[in-house]
mmCIF file of C-alpha atoms and ligand atoms in Angstrom:
data_model
loop_
_atom_site.group_PDB
_atom_site.id
_atom_site.type_symbol
_atom_site.label_atom_id
_atom_site.label_comp_id
_atom_site.label_asym_id
_atom_site.label_seq_id
_atom_site.Cartn_x
_atom_site.Cartn_y
_atom_site.Cartn_z
ATOM 1 C CA MET M 1 6.686 12.368 -15.495
ATOM 2 C CA LEU M 2 6.307 16.142 -15.831
ATOM 3 C CA ASP M 3 6.969 18.348 -12.676
ATOM 4 C CA ILE M 4 5.146 16.551 -10.008
ATOM 5 C CA ASP M 5 6.015 17.186 -6.419
ATOM 6 C CA ARG M 6 5.922 13.786 -5.036
ATOM 7 C CA SER M 7 5.539 15.122 -1.600
ATOM 8 C CA ASN M 8 2.088 16.716 -2.559
ATOM 9 C CA VAL M 9 0.329 14.192 -4.173
ATOM 10 C CA PRO M 10 -3.381 14.451 -3.926
ATOM 11 C CA ALA M 11 -4.986 11.304 -2.178
ATOM 12 C CA HIS M 12 -8.189 11.281 -3.876
ATOM 13 C CA ILE M 13 -9.097 12.197 -7.513
ATOM 14 C CA ALA M 14 -12.375 11.712 -8.708
ATOM 15 C CA ILE M 15 -13.122 11.872 -12.709
ATOM 16 C CA ILE M 16 -16.536 11.985 -14.601
ATOM 17 C CA MET M 17 -15.539 10.158 -17.782
ATOM 18 C CA ASP M 18 -17.532 11.852 -20.169
ATOM 19 C CA GLY M 19 -17.439 12.328 -24.204
ATOM 20 C CA ASN M 20 -17.363 8.674 -25.160
ATOM 21 C CA GLY M 21 -20.636 9.270 -27.474
ATOM 22 C CA ARG M 22 -19.433 12.214 -29.345
ATOM 23 C CA TRP M 23 -15.973 10.742 -29.664
ATOM 24 C CA ALA M 24 -17.430 7.869 -31.611
ATOM 25 C CA LYS M 25 -19.942 9.840 -33.529
ATOM 26 C CA LYS M 26 -17.226 12.044 -34.846
ATOM 27 C CA GLN M 27 -15.733 8.919 -36.493
ATOM 28 C CA GLY M 28 -18.969 7.866 -37.879
ATOM 29 C CA GLN M 29 -19.386 4.951 -35.278
ATOM 30 C CA GLU M 30 -22.131 3.988 -33.046
ATOM 31 C CA ARG M 31 -21.713 5.464 -29.399
ATOM 32 C CA VAL M 32 -20.939 1.964 -28.024
ATOM 33 C CA PHE M 33 -17.703 2.013 -29.883
ATOM 34 C CA GLY M 34 -16.885 5.018 -27.743
ATOM 35 C CA HIS M 35 -17.453 3.195 -24.557
ATOM 36 C CA ARG M 36 -15.469 0.389 -25.830
ATOM 37 C CA HIS M 37 -12.668 2.753 -26.412
ATOM 38 C CA GLY M 38 -12.866 4.320 -22.903
ATOM 39 C CA VAL M 39 -11.717 1.150 -21.287
ATOM 40 C CA GLU M 40 -8.420 1.974 -22.791
ATOM 41 C CA ALA M 41 -8.485 5.210 -20.961
ATOM 42 C CA VAL M 42 -9.660 3.811 -17.781
ATOM 43 C CA ARG M 43 -6.487 1.308 -17.908
ATOM 44 C CA SER M 44 -4.099 4.325 -18.449
ATOM 45 C CA VAL M 45 -5.580 6.322 -15.621
ATOM 46 C CA ILE M 46 -5.394 3.778 -13.005
ATOM 47 C CA GLU M 47 -1.914 2.883 -14.006
ATOM 48 C CA GLY M 48 -1.017 6.668 -13.791
ATOM 49 C CA ALA M 49 -2.656 7.118 -10.642
ATOM 50 C CA GLY M 50 -0.963 4.216 -8.795
ATOM 51 C CA GLU M 51 2.561 5.254 -10.339
ATOM 52 C CA ILE M 52 2.512 8.567 -8.499
ATOM 53 C CA GLY M 53 0.951 7.281 -5.181
ATOM 54 C CA VAL M 54 -2.509 8.401 -5.309
ATOM 55 C CA LYS M 55 -4.552 6.466 -2.873
ATOM 56 C CA TYR M 56 -8.000 6.809 -4.031
ATOM 57 C CA LEU M 57 -9.148 7.168 -7.736
ATOM 58 C CA THR M 58 -13.194 7.318 -7.973
ATOM 59 C CA LEU M 59 -14.593 7.009 -11.643
ATOM 60 C CA TYR M 60 -18.018 7.965 -12.531
ATOM 61 C CA ALA M 61 -18.972 5.142 -14.752
ATOM 62 C CA PHE M 62 -22.802 4.981 -14.787
ATOM 63 C CA SER M 63 -25.139 7.478 -13.352
ATOM 64 C CA THR M 64 -28.635 6.787 -11.941
ATOM 65 C CA GLU M 65 -30.069 9.189 -14.620
ATOM 66 C CA ASN M 66 -28.151 7.195 -17.362
ATOM 67 C CA TRP M 67 -30.916 4.402 -16.936
ATOM 68 C CA ASN M 68 -32.905 6.629 -19.185
ATOM 69 C CA ARG M 69 -30.766 6.416 -22.203
ATOM 70 C CA PRO M 70 -32.001 3.916 -24.943
ATOM 71 C CA LYS M 71 -32.104 0.110 -23.707
ATOM 72 C CA ALA M 72 -29.791 -0.988 -26.469
ATOM 73 C CA GLU M 73 -27.111 1.526 -25.097
ATOM 74 C CA VAL M 74 -27.852 0.629 -21.562
ATOM 75 C CA ASP M 75 -27.492 -3.230 -22.437
ATOM 76 C CA ALA M 76 -24.231 -2.599 -24.161
ATOM 77 C CA LEU M 77 -22.459 -0.625 -20.980
ATOM 78 C CA MET M 78 -23.825 -3.456 -18.698
ATOM 79 C CA ASN M 79 -22.181 -5.988 -20.926
ATOM 80 C CA LEU M 80 -18.868 -3.849 -21.235
ATOM 81 C CA LEU M 81 -18.771 -3.559 -17.456
ATOM 82 C CA VAL M 82 -18.956 -7.334 -17.117
ATOM 83 C CA GLN M 83 -16.412 -7.789 -19.702
ATOM 84 C CA ALA M 84 -14.080 -4.932 -18.581
ATOM 85 C CA ILE M 85 -14.049 -6.474 -14.884
ATOM 86 C CA ASN M 86 -13.194 -10.144 -16.190
ATOM 87 C CA ASN M 87 -10.309 -8.647 -18.573
ATOM 88 C CA GLU M 88 -8.903 -6.102 -16.288
ATOM 89 C CA LEU M 89 -8.718 -8.391 -12.917
ATOM 90 C CA ASP M 90 -5.625 -9.900 -13.384
ATOM 91 C CA GLY M 91 -4.023 -6.393 -14.332
ATOM 92 C CA LEU M 92 -5.771 -4.939 -10.959
ATOM 93 C CA MET M 93 -4.348 -7.922 -8.882
ATOM 94 C CA LYS M 94 -0.661 -7.230 -10.557
ATOM 95 C CA ASN M 95 -0.877 -3.326 -9.740
ATOM 96 C CA GLN M 96 -2.341 -4.309 -5.883
ATOM 97 C CA VAL M 97 -5.532 -2.468 -7.000
ATOM 98 C CA ARG M 98 -8.401 -2.627 -4.382
ATOM 99 C CA LEU M 99 -11.831 -2.404 -6.043
ATOM 100 C CA ARG M 100 -14.841 -0.700 -4.212
ATOM 101 C CA VAL M 101 -18.138 0.124 -5.514
ATOM 102 C CA ILE M 102 -20.397 3.015 -4.785
ATOM 103 C CA GLY M 103 -23.892 3.071 -6.120
ATOM 104 C CA ASP M 104 -27.280 1.293 -6.387
ATOM 105 C CA MET M 105 -25.740 -2.363 -6.533
ATOM 106 C CA GLY M 106 -29.151 -3.639 -6.269
ATOM 107 C CA SER M 107 -30.195 -2.462 -9.720
ATOM 108 C CA LEU M 108 -27.587 -3.929 -11.646
ATOM 109 C CA PRO M 109 -28.118 -6.896 -13.608
ATOM 110 C CA GLU M 110 -27.321 -9.984 -11.882
ATOM 111 C CA LYS M 111 -24.247 -11.162 -14.192
ATOM 112 C CA CYS M 112 -22.901 -7.389 -13.496
ATOM 113 C CA ARG M 113 -23.540 -7.700 -9.691
ATOM 114 C CA THR M 114 -21.857 -11.011 -9.231
ATOM 115 C CA GLY M 115 -18.871 -9.941 -11.172
ATOM 116 C CA LEU M 116 -18.183 -6.925 -9.269
ATOM 117 C CA GLN M 117 -18.769 -8.730 -6.145
ATOM 118 C CA TYR M 118 -16.176 -11.344 -6.956
ATOM 119 C CA ALA M 119 -13.738 -8.542 -8.230
ATOM 120 C CA ILE M 120 -14.343 -6.970 -4.965
ATOM 121 C CA GLY M 121 -13.368 -9.947 -2.740
ATOM 122 C CA LYS M 122 -10.456 -11.060 -4.696
ATOM 123 C CA THR M 123 -8.871 -7.405 -4.743
ATOM 124 C CA SER M 124 -9.720 -6.997 -1.078
ATOM 125 C CA GLY M 125 -6.623 -7.657 0.359
ATOM 126 C CA ASN M 126 -4.457 -5.622 -2.244
ATOM 127 C CA LYS M 127 -2.391 -2.686 -0.516
ATOM 128 C CA GLY M 128 -2.099 -0.269 -3.523
ATOM 129 C CA LEU M 129 -4.680 2.466 -5.185
ATOM 130 C CA CYS M 130 -8.322 1.917 -4.089
ATOM 131 C CA LEU M 131 -10.414 2.503 -7.228
ATOM 132 C CA VAL M 132 -13.827 3.241 -6.442
ATOM 133 C CA LEU M 133 -16.285 2.684 -9.304
ATOM 134 C CA ALA M 134 -19.448 4.836 -9.353
ATOM 135 C CA ILE M 135 -22.045 2.672 -10.945
ATOM 136 C CA SER M 136 -25.748 3.110 -11.077
ATOM 137 C CA TYR M 137 -24.678 6.150 -8.664
ATOM 138 C CA SER M 138 -25.818 9.521 -8.039
ATOM 139 C CA SER M 139 -25.287 12.303 -5.353
ATOM 140 C CA LYS M 140 -28.907 12.547 -4.643
ATOM 141 C CA TRP M 141 -29.685 8.766 -4.643
ATOM 142 C CA GLU M 142 -26.792 8.775 -2.148
ATOM 143 C CA CYS M 143 -28.093 11.595 -0.072
ATOM 144 C CA VAL M 144 -31.542 9.946 0.178
ATOM 145 C CA GLU M 145 -29.916 6.792 1.685
ATOM 146 C CA MET M 146 -28.145 8.484 3.733
ATOM 147 C CA VAL M 147 -31.034 10.423 5.305
ATOM 148 C CA LYS M 148 -32.618 7.064 5.769
ATOM 149 C CA LYS M 149 -29.959 5.322 7.259
ATOM 150 C CA ILE M 150 -29.707 8.235 9.806
ATOM 151 C CA SER M 151 -33.316 8.620 10.504
ATOM 152 C CA LYS M 152 -33.333 4.786 11.370
ATOM 153 C CA SER M 153 -30.692 5.544 14.082
ATOM 154 C CA VAL M 154 -32.463 8.183 15.483
ATOM 155 C CA LYS M 155 -35.448 6.088 15.598
ATOM 156 C CA ASP M 156 -33.996 3.261 17.113
ATOM 157 C CA ASN M 157 -32.544 5.277 19.744
ATOM 158 C CA VAL M 158 -28.938 4.693 18.887
ATOM 159 C CA LEU M 159 -28.335 8.306 17.878
ATOM 160 C CA ASP M 160 -29.156 11.490 19.650
ATOM 161 C CA ILE M 161 -30.544 14.098 17.001
ATOM 162 C CA ASP M 162 -28.368 16.739 18.606
ATOM 163 C CA LYS M 163 -25.323 14.574 18.213
ATOM 164 C CA ILE M 164 -25.441 14.792 14.414
ATOM 165 C CA THR M 165 -22.658 16.537 12.682
ATOM 166 C CA ALA M 166 -20.957 16.941 9.298
ATOM 167 C CA GLU M 167 -19.077 13.846 10.079
ATOM 168 C CA THR M 168 -22.023 11.589 10.854
ATOM 169 C CA ILE M 169 -23.157 12.746 7.445
ATOM 170 C CA SER M 170 -19.964 11.563 5.793
ATOM 171 C CA ASP M 171 -19.808 8.389 7.603
ATOM 172 C CA ASN M 172 -23.135 7.565 6.366
ATOM 173 C CA MET M 173 -22.456 8.018 2.760
ATOM 174 C CA SER M 174 -21.324 5.310 0.279
ATOM 175 C CA THR M 175 -17.798 7.018 0.438
ATOM 176 C CA ALA M 176 -17.538 6.362 4.182
ATOM 177 C CA GLY M 177 -13.790 6.333 5.024
ATOM 178 C CA ILE M 178 -12.559 7.753 2.002
ATOM 179 C CA PRO M 179 -11.135 11.158 2.259
ATOM 180 C CA ASP M 180 -13.038 13.922 -0.103
ATOM 181 C CA PRO M 181 -11.397 14.177 -3.407
ATOM 182 C CA ASP M 182 -8.901 17.042 -3.658
ATOM 183 C CA ILE M 183 -9.047 16.983 -7.520
ATOM 184 C CA LEU M 184 -12.325 16.358 -9.725
ATOM 185 C CA ILE M 185 -11.844 16.100 -13.498
ATOM 186 C CA ARG M 186 -14.352 16.082 -16.168
ATOM 187 C CA THR M 187 -13.577 15.218 -19.480
ATOM 188 C CA GLY M 188 -15.494 15.969 -22.863
ATOM 189 C CA GLY M 189 -15.697 19.704 -22.217
ATOM 190 C CA GLU M 190 -19.230 20.042 -20.500
ATOM 191 C CA CYS M 191 -18.681 22.136 -17.319
ATOM 192 C CA ARG M 192 -21.311 20.694 -14.738
ATOM 193 C CA VAL M 193 -20.966 17.978 -12.217
ATOM 194 C CA SER M 194 -24.105 15.907 -13.022
ATOM 195 C CA ASN M 195 -25.241 14.604 -9.687
ATOM 196 C CA PHE M 196 -21.652 13.449 -8.729
ATOM 197 C CA LEU M 197 -20.444 13.783 -5.075
ATOM 198 C CA LEU M 198 -22.022 16.787 -4.286
ATOM 199 C CA TRP M 199 -21.550 16.678 -0.504
ATOM 200 C CA GLN M 200 -17.942 15.536 -1.134
ATOM 201 C CA LEU M 201 -16.794 17.972 -3.529
ATOM 202 C CA ALA M 202 -17.258 20.933 -1.049
ATOM 203 C CA TYR M 203 -13.723 22.032 -1.109
ATOM 204 C CA THR M 204 -12.455 19.865 -4.251
ATOM 205 C CA GLU M 205 -10.386 21.529 -6.962
ATOM 206 C CA LEU M 206 -12.425 21.529 -10.461
ATOM 207 C CA PHE M 207 -10.505 20.654 -13.721
ATOM 208 C CA PHE M 208 -12.800 20.686 -17.087
ATOM 209 C CA SER M 209 -10.728 19.253 -19.616
ATOM 210 C CA PRO M 210 -11.768 19.230 -23.634
ATOM 211 C CA ILE M 211 -10.199 15.801 -23.890
ATOM 212 C CA MET M 212 -12.821 13.168 -24.802
ATOM 213 C CA TRP M 213 -12.631 10.250 -22.465
ATOM 214 C CA PRO M 214 -11.338 7.827 -25.103
ATOM 215 C CA ASP M 215 -8.574 10.146 -25.693
ATOM 216 C CA PHE M 216 -7.628 10.743 -22.150
ATOM 217 C CA ARG M 217 -4.362 9.390 -21.011
ATOM 218 C CA LYS M 218 -2.052 8.932 -17.781
ATOM 219 C CA GLN M 219 0.124 12.091 -19.248
ATOM 220 C CA ASP M 220 -3.075 14.381 -19.191
ATOM 221 C CA LEU M 221 -3.798 13.223 -15.460
ATOM 222 C CA TRP M 222 -0.213 14.178 -14.614
ATOM 223 C CA GLU M 223 -0.486 17.369 -16.146
ATOM 224 C CA ILE M 224 -3.596 18.395 -14.161
ATOM 225 C CA ILE M 225 -1.820 16.990 -11.003
ATOM 226 C CA SER M 226 1.037 19.416 -11.794
ATOM 227 C CA ASN M 227 -1.266 22.368 -12.269
ATOM 228 C CA PHE M 228 -3.305 21.310 -9.008
ATOM 229 C CA GLN M 229 -0.113 21.758 -7.240
ATOM 230 C CA ASN M 230 0.366 25.369 -8.152
ATOM 231 C CA ARG M 231 -3.224 26.171 -6.941
ATOM 232 C CA GLU M 232 -3.616 27.772 -3.529
ATOM 233 C CA ARG M 233 -6.371 25.936 -1.508
ATOM 234 C CA ARG M 234 -7.684 28.317 1.242
ATOM 235 C CA PHE M 235 -10.751 26.569 2.798
ATOM 236 C CA GLY M 236 -11.980 30.006 3.552
ATOM 237 C CA LYS M 237 -8.848 31.512 5.136
ATOM 238 C CA THR M 238 -6.553 34.188 3.750
ATOM 239 C CA GLY M 239 -3.928 33.790 1.303
ATOM 240 C CA GLU M 240 -1.394 34.996 4.096
ATOM 241 C CA GLN M 241 -2.652 32.599 6.627
ATOM 242 C CA VAL M 242 -2.350 29.713 4.299
ATOM 243 C CA LYS M 243 1.260 30.763 3.373
ATOM 244 C CA LYS M 244 2.227 30.958 6.924
ATOM 245 C CA LYS M 245 1.278 27.366 7.608
HETATM 246 C C1 IPE K 301 -19.487 9.123 -20.784
HETATM 247 O O1 IPE K 301 -19.723 9.356 -22.198
HETATM 248 C C2 IPE K 301 -20.268 7.374 -20.347
HETATM 249 C C3 IPE K 301 -21.217 7.436 -19.945
HETATM 250 C C4 IPE K 301 -21.833 8.312 -19.325
HETATM 251 C C5 IPE K 301 -21.924 6.180 -19.387
HETATM 252 P P1 IPE K 301 -21.371 9.525 -23.002
HETATM 253 O O2 IPE K 301 -21.848 8.476 -23.312
HETATM 254 O O3 IPE K 301 -21.861 10.446 -21.849
HETATM 255 O O4 IPE K 301 -20.787 10.411 -24.226
HETATM 256 P P2 IPE K 301 -21.295 11.850 -24.793
HETATM 257 O O5 IPE K 301 -21.237 12.987 -23.458
HETATM 258 O O6 IPE K 301 -22.256 11.550 -24.935
HETATM 259 O O7 IPE K 301 -20.223 12.237 -25.799
HETATM 260 C C1 IPE K 302 -21.861 11.824 -16.522
HETATM 261 O O1 IPE K 302 -22.101 12.056 -17.889
HETATM 262 C C2 IPE K 302 -22.269 10.553 -15.830
HETATM 263 C C3 IPE K 302 -21.181 9.622 -16.216
HETATM 264 C C4 IPE K 302 -20.084 10.127 -16.954
HETATM 265 C C5 IPE K 302 -21.136 8.445 -16.007
HETATM 266 P P1 IPE K 302 -23.751 12.296 -18.591
HETATM 267 O O2 IPE K 302 -23.106 12.273 -20.191
HETATM 268 O O3 IPE K 302 -24.542 11.384 -18.421
HETATM 269 O O4 IPE K 302 -24.059 13.585 -17.848
HETATM 270 P P2 IPE K 302 -24.943 14.715 -18.924
HETATM 271 O O5 IPE K 302 -26.096 14.148 -19.087
HETATM 272 O O6 IPE K 302 -24.193 15.178 -20.007
HETATM 273 O O7 IPE K 302 -25.055 15.893 -17.735
HETATM 274 MG MG1 MG K 303 -22.042 12.358 -21.746
#
């Protein structure tokens, strides 16, 4: 399993699973063909993260902006989501994976919402990896929700404006209670964050992989983790300060 230092495994890895459509088109197939094969990559990465003791894995599955894609693709993605949750549930139970969803659940078709809620309930007692699916999620949407929640607390006299801190903001995000990602991976070759976890990524190490998502496997994840372990995270300090510890 490469040269991963087990005493320095990242607690939280976030992934922008990109490149499904291009992967399919390159083979003369429809874009959905790529989405379907993306499920195999998801399975491999969940296993790979669990095997080395990662605590949180956040997967960007569908953005707020993805609603603007052709209806047929959106419908196919929603159906695939329901199918994947049903098919993978036994595996999630076996691997002790706990499911959590971030995003605008209310915007999802009824079938998706109930499928997800069922899986969240069923896996809630699992003690292994926490799998966070970002569905109908965008960071700007999340920030608007956060501002509304905090404003309401201020209006209701539950919260004093002068007591608002960075922690108050984190606690009112959909990722409340989850440590900020140590690693962000974007597959598919694009170098942008596409409205993903803007607040939470403040000190995250970024990795852009040319691999298209359907081809990504746990070995690719481990290679990135190994690379991450050779980076120096300074959090604003000097290299000398960080080395001293
Ligand atoms: C990522 O792959 C999956 C979703 C955004 C739902 P894409 O569908 O964006 O694939 P490309 O980037 O067009 O190749
Ligand atoms: C980002 O991919 C969203 C997900 C992977 C779910 P997109 O393919 O939607 O991003 P852009 O449009 O290329 O920035
Ligand atoms: Mg894309």
